[in-house]
Coordinates of C-alpha atoms and ligand atoms in Angstrom, one line a residue:
Chain S
M1 CA 44.2 -1.4 -20.1
S2 CA 45.3 -1.7 -23.5
W3 CA 44.8 0.4 -26.5
D4 CA 41.5 -1.6 -27.8
L5 CA 39.9 -2.5 -25.1
G6 CA 39.8 1.2 -25.1
I7 CA 38.0 1.7 -28.1
S8 CA 36.2 -1.7 -27.6
G9 CA 35.0 0.1 -23.9
L10 CA 34.1 3.6 -24.8
G11 CA 32.1 2.0 -27.6
R12 CA 30.2 0.2 -25.3
R13 CA 29.3 3.3 -23.6
V14 CA 28.3 4.9 -26.2
I15 CA 25.8 2.2 -27.3
G16 CA 25.1 2.5 -24.1
G17 CA 24.4 6.0 -24.3
V18 CA 22.4 5.8 -27.4
G19 CA 20.5 3.0 -25.3
R20 CA 19.8 5.3 -22.3
L21 CA 18.6 8.3 -25.2
G22 CA 16.1 5.8 -26.1
R23 CA 14.0 4.1 -23.7
A24 CA 14.3 7.9 -22.5
T25 CA 12.6 8.8 -25.3
L26 CA 10.2 6.5 -25.2
F27 CA 9.5 7.3 -21.8
L28 CA 8.7 11.0 -23.2
A29 CA 6.1 9.0 -25.4
R30 CA 4.2 7.4 -22.5
L31 CA 4.3 10.7 -20.4
A32 CA 3.5 13.1 -23.5
P33 CA -0.8 12.0 -22.6
A34 CA 0.0 12.7 -19.1
L35 CA 0.5 15.4 -19.3
G36 CA -1.6 17.0 -21.2
V37 CA -4.3 15.3 -18.1
A38 CA -2.0 16.5 -15.8
L39 CA -2.4 20.6 -17.0
A40 CA -6.7 19.5 -16.0
R41 CA -5.4 20.0 -11.8
A42 CA -3.4 23.0 -11.9
R43 CA -3.0 23.2 -8.1
L44 CA -1.0 19.8 -8.6
I45 CA 1.3 21.6 -10.4
V46 CA 1.5 24.8 -8.7
Q47 CA 2.3 22.4 -5.7
Q48 CA 5.1 21.1 -6.6
L49 CA 6.3 24.8 -8.2
Y50 CA 6.3 26.2 -4.6
M51 CA 7.6 23.0 -4.5
T52 CA 10.9 23.2 -6.2
G53 CA 10.8 27.4 -6.0
V54 CA 11.5 26.5 -2.5
L55 CA 14.5 24.7 -2.7
T56 CA 15.9 26.9 -5.7
L57 CA 15.7 30.1 -5.4
V58 CA 17.3 31.9 -3.2
I59 CA 20.7 29.6 -4.7
V60 CA 19.5 31.4 -7.8
L61 CA 19.4 34.6 -5.7
V62 CA 22.3 34.3 -4.2
S63 CA 24.2 33.3 -7.4
G64 CA 22.7 36.3 -9.6
A65 CA 23.8 38.2 -7.6
F66 CA 26.7 37.4 -6.9
V67 CA 28.0 36.8 -11.0
G68 CA 26.2 39.6 -11.8
M69 CA 29.3 41.6 -9.8
I70 CA 31.6 39.1 -10.5
L71 CA 30.3 40.3 -14.0
A72 CA 30.1 44.0 -13.1
L73 CA 33.8 43.5 -11.7
Q74 CA 35.3 42.2 -15.2
G75 CA 33.3 44.3 -18.0
Y76 CA 34.8 47.3 -16.2
N77 CA 38.2 45.4 -16.0
T78 CA 38.6 44.9 -19.7
L79 CA 35.8 48.0 -20.8
V80 CA 38.2 51.2 -19.2
R81 CA 41.1 49.9 -21.6
Y82 CA 39.4 51.1 -23.9
D83 CA 37.1 54.0 -22.5
A84 CA 34.6 51.9 -23.0
Q85 CA 33.0 51.5 -19.3
S86 CA 29.7 53.5 -20.4
S87 CA 29.0 50.3 -21.9
L88 CA 28.6 47.8 -18.9
G89 CA 25.4 48.4 -18.1
L90 CA 24.7 46.4 -21.0
L91 CA 27.6 44.0 -21.3
V92 CA 26.4 42.9 -18.4
A93 CA 23.0 43.0 -19.3
L94 CA 23.6 41.3 -22.5
S95 CA 25.9 38.0 -21.0
L96 CA 22.8 37.4 -18.2
T97 CA 20.1 36.9 -20.6
R98 CA 21.5 35.0 -23.5
E99 CA 23.4 33.2 -21.6
L100 CA 25.1 33.1 -17.9
G101 CA 21.2 33.8 -16.7
P102 CA 19.9 30.5 -18.6
V103 CA 22.3 28.1 -18.5
L104 CA 23.8 28.9 -14.5
T105 CA 20.1 29.1 -14.0
A106 CA 20.2 25.6 -14.9
L107 CA 23.0 24.3 -14.2
L108 CA 21.7 25.1 -10.8
F109 CA 18.4 23.4 -10.9
A110 CA 20.0 20.5 -12.3
G111 CA 22.0 20.4 -9.4
R112 CA 19.4 21.1 -6.5
A113 CA 15.5 20.5 -7.6
G114 CA 16.3 17.9 -10.4
S115 CA 18.8 15.4 -8.5
A116 CA 16.1 16.1 -6.0
L117 CA 13.1 15.0 -8.5
T118 CA 15.2 11.5 -9.2
A119 CA 15.6 10.9 -5.5
E120 CA 11.9 11.6 -4.6
I121 CA 10.4 9.2 -8.0
G122 CA 12.8 6.9 -7.0
L123 CA 11.9 6.7 -3.1
M124 CA 8.2 6.4 -4.5
K125 CA 9.2 3.8 -6.5
A126 CA 11.7 1.7 -3.9
T127 CA 9.0 1.9 -1.5
E128 CA 5.7 0.7 -3.8
Q129 CA 4.3 3.3 -3.4
L130 CA 3.8 4.0 -6.9
D131 CA 2.9 0.1 -6.6
G132 CA 0.7 1.3 -4.1
M133 CA -1.0 3.8 -6.5
E134 CA -1.3 1.4 -9.1
M135 CA -2.3 -1.2 -7.0
M136 CA -5.6 2.1 -6.3
A137 CA -6.7 2.8 -10.0
V138 CA -3.6 5.5 -10.2
D139 CA -2.1 6.1 -12.9
P140 CA 1.2 7.4 -11.4
L141 CA 2.1 8.5 -14.8
P142 CA 0.4 11.7 -14.3
R143 CA -0.9 12.0 -10.9
V144 CA 3.6 11.8 -9.6
V145 CA 5.5 12.0 -12.9
A146 CA 3.4 14.8 -14.8
P147 CA 2.9 17.3 -12.3
R148 CA 6.3 17.4 -11.2
F149 CA 7.9 17.8 -14.6
W150 CA 5.2 20.8 -15.7
A151 CA 6.6 22.8 -12.8
G152 CA 10.3 21.4 -13.2
W153 CA 9.5 23.4 -17.4
I154 CA 7.6 26.6 -15.5
A155 CA 10.2 27.3 -13.4
V156 CA 12.6 27.4 -15.0
P157 CA 12.6 30.1 -17.3
L158 CA 10.9 32.6 -14.7
L159 CA 14.2 31.0 -12.8
A160 CA 16.6 32.7 -15.6
M161 CA 14.7 35.5 -15.5
I162 CA 14.8 36.6 -11.7
F163 CA 18.9 34.8 -11.6
S164 CA 19.3 38.3 -14.6
A165 CA 17.5 40.4 -12.8
V166 CA 19.9 40.2 -9.5
G167 CA 22.1 40.2 -11.3
I168 CA 21.6 43.0 -13.6
L169 CA 21.3 44.7 -10.0
G170 CA 24.4 42.6 -8.1
A171 CA 26.3 45.1 -11.1
Y172 CA 24.5 47.8 -10.9
V173 CA 25.4 48.2 -7.1
V174 CA 28.8 47.0 -7.6
A175 CA 29.2 49.5 -11.0
V176 CA 27.7 52.8 -9.0
G177 CA 28.5 52.1 -5.8
D178 CA 32.2 50.7 -5.9
L179 CA 33.9 51.7 -9.2
G180 CA 32.4 54.8 -10.2
L181 CA 29.8 54.7 -12.9
D182 CA 26.8 56.8 -13.8
G183 CA 24.1 55.3 -12.6
G184 CA 22.3 57.2 -15.4
V185 CA 24.5 55.9 -17.2
F186 CA 24.5 51.9 -16.6
W187 CA 20.7 51.7 -17.7
S188 CA 20.0 53.9 -20.3
Q189 CA 22.4 51.7 -22.4
M190 CA 21.0 49.2 -21.6
Q191 CA 17.5 50.3 -22.7
S192 CA 19.0 51.0 -26.3
G193 CA 21.4 48.3 -26.6
V194 CA 19.5 45.1 -25.2
S195 CA 16.4 44.3 -28.3
V196 CA 13.4 42.7 -26.4
T197 CA 13.2 40.3 -29.7
N198 CA 16.6 38.7 -30.6
D199 CA 18.4 39.3 -26.5
I200 CA 15.4 38.3 -24.2
M201 CA 13.6 36.0 -26.5
G202 CA 17.1 34.2 -27.4
G203 CA 17.4 33.9 -23.6
L204 CA 13.7 32.9 -22.8
V205 CA 13.7 30.3 -25.5
K206 CA 17.5 28.3 -24.0
S207 CA 15.6 28.7 -19.8
V208 CA 12.8 26.8 -22.1
V209 CA 14.4 23.9 -23.5
F210 CA 17.0 23.3 -20.5
G211 CA 13.7 23.2 -18.4
F212 CA 12.2 20.7 -21.0
V213 CA 15.4 18.0 -20.5
V214 CA 16.3 18.7 -17.0
S215 CA 12.6 18.3 -16.0
W216 CA 12.5 15.1 -18.4
I217 CA 15.8 14.1 -17.8
A218 CA 15.0 14.3 -14.1
V219 CA 11.6 12.5 -14.4
F220 CA 13.2 10.2 -16.3
E221 CA 15.4 8.5 -14.3
G222 CA 13.8 7.9 -11.0
Y223 CA 10.8 6.5 -12.2
D224 CA 14.0 4.4 -14.3
A225 CA 15.8 3.8 -11.5
K226 CA 16.7 0.5 -10.2
P227 CA 13.9 0.1 -7.2
T228 CA 17.1 0.1 -4.1
S229 CA 18.9 3.1 -1.9
E230 CA 22.0 2.0 -4.4
G231 CA 19.9 2.0 -7.0
V232 CA 18.8 5.8 -6.4
S233 CA 21.5 7.0 -5.4
R234 CA 23.4 6.2 -9.3
A235 CA 19.8 8.1 -10.9
T236 CA 20.8 10.9 -8.5
T237 CA 23.6 10.8 -9.9
R238 CA 23.2 10.2 -13.6
T239 CA 20.6 13.2 -13.7
V240 CA 23.2 15.7 -12.8
V241 CA 26.2 14.6 -14.7
S242 CA 23.4 13.7 -18.2
S243 CA 21.7 17.5 -17.2
S244 CA 24.6 19.0 -17.3
L245 CA 25.9 17.6 -20.5
A246 CA 23.0 18.5 -22.6
I247 CA 22.5 21.4 -20.9
L248 CA 25.9 23.1 -22.3
A249 CA 25.7 20.8 -25.5
L250 CA 22.1 22.2 -26.5
D251 CA 23.5 25.3 -25.5
F252 CA 25.9 25.9 -27.8
I253 CA 24.5 24.1 -30.6
M254 CA 21.2 27.0 -29.6
T255 CA 23.5 29.5 -29.8
A256 CA 25.3 28.5 -32.5
F257 CA 21.6 29.3 -34.9
M258 CA 21.2 32.8 -32.9
L259 CA 23.9 34.3 -33.5
R260 CA 23.5 33.4 -37.4
G261 CA 20.1 34.9 -36.5
L262 CA 17.9 32.0 -37.8
Chain Q
M1 CA -11.9 -31.3 2.9
E2 CA -14.5 -30.7 0.3
R3 CA -15.3 -27.5 0.9
P4 CA -18.9 -25.6 1.3
K5 CA -21.2 -26.7 -2.1
S6 CA -23.1 -22.9 -1.9
T7 CA -20.0 -20.9 -2.0
D8 CA -20.0 -18.9 -4.4
P9 CA -16.3 -17.8 -6.1
L10 CA -15.1 -14.3 -6.0
V11 CA -12.0 -15.3 -6.8
T12 CA -10.9 -18.4 -9.0
V13 CA -7.6 -19.4 -9.9
R14 CA -7.4 -22.1 -12.6
D15 CA -4.1 -24.2 -13.3
L16 CA -1.5 -21.2 -13.1
V17 CA 1.6 -21.9 -13.9
F18 CA 3.7 -18.3 -13.2
A19 CA 7.6 -18.2 -13.6
R20 CA 9.8 -15.2 -13.1
D21 CA 13.1 -15.5 -14.4
G22 CA 12.9 -19.4 -15.7
R23 CA 11.9 -20.2 -12.1
P24 CA 8.9 -22.1 -11.8
I25 CA 6.7 -20.4 -9.0
F26 CA 3.3 -21.7 -9.0
R27 CA 3.6 -24.7 -11.4
D28 CA 0.1 -25.4 -11.2
L29 CA -2.6 -23.9 -8.4
N30 CA -5.5 -23.7 -8.2
L31 CA -7.2 -21.9 -6.1
T32 CA -11.5 -20.5 -5.5
V33 CA -11.8 -17.5 -2.7
A34 CA -16.2 -17.3 -1.6
R35 CA -18.2 -14.3 -1.6
G36 CA -17.6 -13.0 1.9
S37 CA -15.2 -14.9 3.1
V38 CA -12.1 -14.5 4.5
T39 CA -9.5 -16.8 3.4
A40 CA -6.1 -17.4 4.8
I41 CA -3.2 -18.0 1.6
M42 CA 0.1 -19.1 4.2
G43 CA 3.3 -20.8 2.6
G44 CA 6.7 -20.6 3.2
S45 CA 8.1 -17.7 3.1
G46 CA 9.2 -17.0 -1.1
T47 CA 6.3 -19.5 -2.6
G48 CA 4.9 -17.1 -3.9
K49 CA 1.7 -15.5 -1.6
T50 CA 3.0 -12.0 -2.7
T51 CA 3.5 -13.1 -6.1
L52 CA -0.6 -14.6 -5.7
L53 CA -1.8 -11.2 -4.9
N54 CA 0.2 -9.4 -8.0
L55 CA -1.3 -12.2 -10.1
M56 CA -4.8 -11.1 -8.8
G57 CA -4.3 -7.6 -8.9
G58 CA -2.7 -7.8 -12.3
R59 CA -0.3 -6.3 -11.5
L60 CA 1.8 -9.6 -13.1
T61 CA -0.1 -11.8 -15.7
P62 CA 0.4 -15.8 -16.1
D63 CA 2.2 -17.9 -18.1
R64 CA -0.6 -20.0 -18.4
G65 CA -3.6 -20.2 -16.5
S66 CA -5.8 -17.9 -15.5
V67 CA -7.1 -16.1 -12.7
E68 CA -11.2 -14.1 -12.5
V69 CA -12.4 -11.7 -10.2
A70 CA -15.7 -11.5 -9.9
G71 CA -15.9 -13.2 -13.2
E72 CA -13.2 -11.5 -15.1
T73 CA -9.8 -12.8 -15.9
V74 CA -7.8 -10.3 -14.4
G75 CA -4.7 -11.2 -17.2
S76 CA -6.4 -10.5 -19.9
L77 CA -7.7 -6.8 -19.1
P78 CA -7.0 -4.1 -21.3
R79 CA -5.6 -1.4 -19.3
K80 CA -9.4 1.3 -18.4
A81 CA -11.3 -2.2 -16.9
L82 CA -8.4 -3.7 -14.9
F83 CA -8.3 -0.2 -13.4
G84 CA -11.6 -0.3 -12.8
L85 CA -11.8 -3.3 -11.0
R86 CA -8.9 -2.1 -9.1
R87 CA -11.5 -0.1 -7.7
R88 CA -13.5 -2.9 -5.8
M89 CA -10.2 -4.2 -4.5
G90 CA -8.3 -2.9 -1.8
M91 CA -4.8 -4.5 -0.9
L92 CA -2.5 -3.8 1.8
F93 CA 1.5 -4.0 1.1
Q94 CA 3.2 -5.5 3.3
S95 CA 5.6 -2.3 3.9
G96 CA 2.8 -0.2 4.4
A97 CA 2.9 1.6 0.7
L98 CA 2.2 5.0 2.7
L99 CA 2.2 8.2 0.0
T100 CA 5.4 9.6 2.4
D101 CA 4.6 13.4 1.1
L102 CA 0.8 13.1 2.2
D103 CA -0.6 13.2 6.1
V104 CA -2.3 10.6 7.8
F105 CA -5.3 12.1 6.8
E106 CA -4.4 13.4 3.0
N107 CA -3.0 9.7 2.5
V108 CA -6.4 7.8 3.9
A109 CA -8.6 10.7 1.6
F110 CA -6.3 9.4 -1.2
P111 CA -8.8 6.8 -2.9
M112 CA -12.2 9.6 -2.2
R113 CA -10.0 12.7 -4.4
E114 CA -8.9 10.5 -7.3
H115 CA -11.7 8.5 -8.4
T116 CA -14.7 10.5 -6.3
R117 CA -16.0 14.2 -6.5
L118 CA -17.2 14.1 -2.5
P119 CA -17.5 17.0 -1.0
E120 CA -14.9 18.0 1.4
S121 CA -17.3 17.5 4.0
L122 CA -18.2 14.2 3.7
I123 CA -14.5 13.4 2.8
H124 CA -13.8 14.6 6.5
H125 CA -16.4 13.0 8.1
L126 CA -15.5 9.3 5.9
V127 CA -11.8 9.4 6.9
L128 CA -12.1 10.6 10.3
M129 CA -14.8 7.2 10.3
K130 CA -12.7 4.7 8.6
L131 CA -9.5 6.0 11.2
E132 CA -11.6 6.3 13.7
L133 CA -12.1 2.2 12.8
V134 CA -8.2 1.6 12.6
G135 CA -8.5 3.7 16.3
L136 CA -5.7 6.3 14.9
R137 CA -8.2 9.2 14.6
G138 CA -5.8 11.3 16.7
A139 CA -2.9 10.4 14.3
R140 CA -4.3 12.1 11.8
H141 CA -2.0 14.6 10.9
L142 CA 1.5 13.5 11.8
F143 CA 3.4 11.8 9.0
P144 CA 4.4 8.7 8.1
A145 CA 8.1 9.4 8.8
E146 CA 6.3 9.5 12.2
L147 CA 4.5 6.3 12.9
S148 CA 5.7 3.5 14.1
G149 CA 5.2 0.2 11.3
G150 CA 1.9 -1.2 13.2
M151 CA 0.0 2.2 12.9
A152 CA 1.8 2.3 9.4
R153 CA -0.4 -1.0 8.7
R154 CA -3.7 0.4 10.7
V155 CA -2.9 3.9 8.3
A156 CA -3.1 1.3 5.1
L157 CA -5.6 -1.0 6.2
A158 CA -7.7 2.7 6.4
R159 CA -6.5 2.9 3.3
A160 CA -7.3 0.5 1.5
I161 CA -11.1 0.6 2.7
A162 CA -11.9 3.5 2.3
L163 CA -13.8 3.2 -1.3
D164 CA -15.5 0.3 0.1
P165 CA -14.4 -2.8 -1.9
M166 CA -16.0 -6.0 -2.3
M167 CA -12.6 -7.8 -1.7
V168 CA -9.7 -6.5 0.5
M169 CA -6.4 -8.4 0.3
Y170 CA -3.8 -7.9 2.9
D171 CA 0.4 -9.4 2.8
E172 CA 1.2 -10.2 5.7
P173 CA -1.2 -7.8 8.4
F174 CA 0.6 -9.7 10.9
A175 CA 4.0 -9.1 11.2
G176 CA 6.2 -7.5 13.3
L177 CA 2.8 -6.4 15.8
D178 CA 2.9 -6.6 18.8
P179 CA 0.4 -9.1 20.5
I180 CA -2.1 -6.4 21.2
S181 CA -1.4 -4.4 17.7
M182 CA -2.0 -8.2 16.2
G183 CA -5.4 -8.6 18.3
V184 CA -6.8 -5.7 17.7
I185 CA -6.4 -5.9 13.6
V186 CA -7.0 -9.8 13.3
K187 CA -10.2 -8.8 14.9
L188 CA -10.4 -6.1 12.5
I189 CA -10.4 -7.9 9.0
R190 CA -12.4 -10.3 10.3
E191 CA -14.7 -7.3 11.5
L192 CA -14.6 -5.2 8.5
N193 CA -15.6 -9.1 6.3
D194 CA -18.7 -9.3 8.4
A195 CA -19.6 -6.3 8.5
L196 CA -19.0 -4.2 5.0
G197 CA -19.8 -7.8 3.3
M198 CA -16.7 -7.8 2.3
T199 CA -14.1 -10.7 1.2
S200 CA -10.7 -11.1 2.7
I201 CA -7.1 -12.6 1.7
V202 CA -5.3 -13.2 4.4
V203 CA -1.8 -14.0 3.2
T204 CA 0.1 -14.6 6.3
H205 CA 2.1 -17.3 7.6
D206 CA 1.0 -17.5 11.6
V207 CA -0.8 -20.1 12.3
V208 CA -2.7 -19.1 15.6
E209 CA -4.0 -15.9 13.1
A210 CA -4.9 -18.1 10.2
C211 CA -6.7 -21.0 12.4
G212 CA -8.8 -18.1 14.2
I213 CA -10.5 -15.7 11.4
A214 CA -10.3 -17.7 8.3
D215 CA -12.9 -19.7 7.2
Y216 CA -10.5 -21.8 5.0
I217 CA -7.1 -21.9 4.3
Y218 CA -5.0 -22.8 1.5
L219 CA -1.2 -24.0 2.2
L220 CA 1.4 -23.5 -0.7
G221 CA 4.3 -25.1 -1.4
D222 CA 6.3 -26.4 -4.5
G223 CA 4.4 -24.3 -6.3
R224 CA 0.9 -25.8 -5.9
V225 CA -1.5 -26.1 -2.5
I226 CA -0.3 -28.8 -0.9
A227 CA -3.0 -28.1 1.1
Q228 CA -6.5 -27.2 1.8
G229 CA -10.1 -26.7 4.6
T230 CA -10.9 -25.2 7.5
A231 CA -8.9 -24.4 10.1
V232 CA -10.1 -27.2 12.1
D233 CA -9.3 -29.9 9.3
M234 CA -5.7 -28.1 8.7
Q235 CA -5.4 -28.9 12.5
K236 CA -6.7 -32.7 12.4
T237 CA -4.7 -33.6 9.4
D238 CA -2.0 -35.6 9.5
A239 CA -0.2 -35.3 6.0
P240 CA 3.9 -34.4 7.4
E241 CA 3.9 -31.8 5.6
V242 CA 0.5 -30.0 6.7
R243 CA 1.7 -30.5 10.4
Q244 CA 5.1 -29.4 9.4
F245 CA 4.1 -26.2 8.5
M246 CA 1.8 -25.6 11.2
A247 CA 3.9 -27.2 14.4
G248 CA 6.7 -25.5 12.5
L249 CA 9.3 -27.8 12.7
P250 CA 12.7 -27.9 10.7
D251 CA 12.6 -30.7 8.9
G252 CA 9.7 -32.5 7.3
P253 CA 9.2 -32.7 3.6
V254 CA 9.2 -29.0 3.0
A255 CA 12.1 -27.5 1.9
F256 CA 13.7 -24.9 4.2
H257 CA 16.2 -23.7 1.1
Y258 CA 16.1 -21.3 -1.4
P259 CA 17.2 -24.4 -4.4
A260 CA 20.8 -25.1 -3.5
P261 CA 23.6 -27.2 -5.4
E262 CA 24.7 -29.6 -3.1
Y263 CA 26.1 -27.7 -0.2
L264 CA 29.5 -29.3 -0.4
D265 CA 30.1 -29.7 -4.4
D266 CA 29.3 -25.6 -3.1
L267 CA 31.7 -25.2 -0.8
M268 CA 34.1 -26.7 -2.9
A269 CA 33.9 -25.0 -5.9
R270 CA 36.8 -23.0 -6.7
E271 CA 35.7 -20.2 -9.1
R272 CA 32.1 -18.2 -7.9
P273 CA 29.5 -18.8 -11.1
Ligands
ATP301 N1 10.7 -8.7 -8.3 C1 10.9 -10.1 -8.3 N2 12.0 -11.1 -9.9 C2 12.8 -12.1 -9.7 N3 11.8 -12.6 -9.0 C3 11.3 -12.5 -7.5 C4 10.6 -10.8 -7.8 N4 10.4 -11.0 -6.4 C5 10.6 -11.6 -6.3 N5 10.9 -12.5 -6.8 C6 10.9 -14.2 -6.4 O1 9.3 -14.9 -6.9 C7 9.8 -15.8 -5.5 C8 8.2 -15.6 -4.5 O2 8.6 -14.5 -4.3 P1 7.0 -13.8 -3.4 O3 7.7 -12.2 -2.5 O4 6.0 -13.8 -3.7 O5 7.0 -14.8 -1.5 P2 6.1 -14.5 -0.5 O6 6.1 -16.2 -1.0 O7 5.3 -13.7 -0.5 O8 7.5 -15.0 0.5 P3 7.6 -13.7 1.9 O9 6.6 -14.8 2.4 O10 8.9 -13.8 2.5 O11 7.1 -12.3 1.8 C9 11.0 -15.5 -4.5 O12 11.6 -17.4 -4.8 C10 11.8 -15.1 -4.8 O13 12.9 -15.1 -5.1
MG302 MG1 5.7 -11.7 0.4

């Protein structure tokens, strides 16, 4: 492919991407009133929350434990050079609550629940279930899309907290059981060094933002999918790719702001 | 072929013009559906029968002309009024369109839960009554994926009549059914229509079934009504396009092919368009 063709291809992609973002924003504007309506039927949201929880809980628990254990090993390896291994608990807790918990949970969520959400809505569209609802005078936005959106938005921060908690436990097991650190020191350093307002709230803000973005992308892609099996599978892939990129880019932006004390 | 004057139309389609992607589907369609009747709409594949039902349900808007249902012009209703009208119509989709994450019972209960505040015990009774009508009371705990095509159609029918609508539109209710289920559905449509005082619009290409239950038949072709009348009228007529359709002859005035360039030209053409 020649040089200028490459450039024009890139330009087309950028324009296509901006166009999609515009459509996704319009969709969000249409969805906004439905989100309010859906709140009145909390039962539907709880149902969806349960479904997403079932989908993602195990993978979050397992990944959280492993990430915590790895952090303990790696952190110890570095800290011990400066004779600072007593800060291991603090290092692990900060890495998890501020960064790894929210980001990895959101990535896992996008791959597991986000893609499933897109596929589900896309298939409902492809099999005329959404059309059928419209003909029964039921608006699918508040009935189908909004509860799933809420559930995803709520689930990500909850799962991120679980991820961090399990990660810290995993690190504790490795640090105390394997590396021979003192358990009391592990916890007390963590307790005195982790700030609720900065570190925990900062992580929570991130995961709330990630939850919103992933759920938004997932329901948009599902609702916007071409109503064919090929269209649905493409939409599923797009959900995972766009969510992952959005999570990492937003994480960079938010981290930059938070570290400068904004 | 004059229709009886005493009837009072529930649906009136007037001078309807509708095109899709620039290809005209309806050029000038006029028809009425009498209140309380079973009206069959027939025509070959792709003549726009499903499209017509979508126009009646307000899922599409006419390019010109109008579709009136119960005195309201469907295409220009605001969303709220349209939804109000749709609560009084049932539609049986060609594919059934059952909600796959709900079981049979909940599918039939769905419109009741969405549109009424009935107590649970009453919903339970009503759902079982509707399922009994279609003979699937015993299948209430199955999920749509566990149903055969014919069973799914019957569940969809139970759901379409869940709120006792004034009118039900059936899109190909007989397609792919075994003779027994077909007989059951034919009888059911007629009985529901008469017992519940509904109006039924049945889209089909099954000539025998249509003649068996319809009070009045419209035959669509080429974007308009090419013939209409009672079953007896239709069978007696000697208009060639009606005879072709009613007897299922491949050759005749009604084209079997989707519009295309000359076959030979197409075969000889080098470039794909
Ligand atoms: N979503 C769509 N976009 C563009 N054209 C469409 C669409 N749906 C249907 N059409 C076209 O409209 C015409 C009428 O389609 P319709 O589904 O109403 O036919 P039908 O009479 O119901 O056929 P069948 O008996 O096979 O169900 C077809 O020629 C089809 O190509
Ligand atoms: Mg059709």
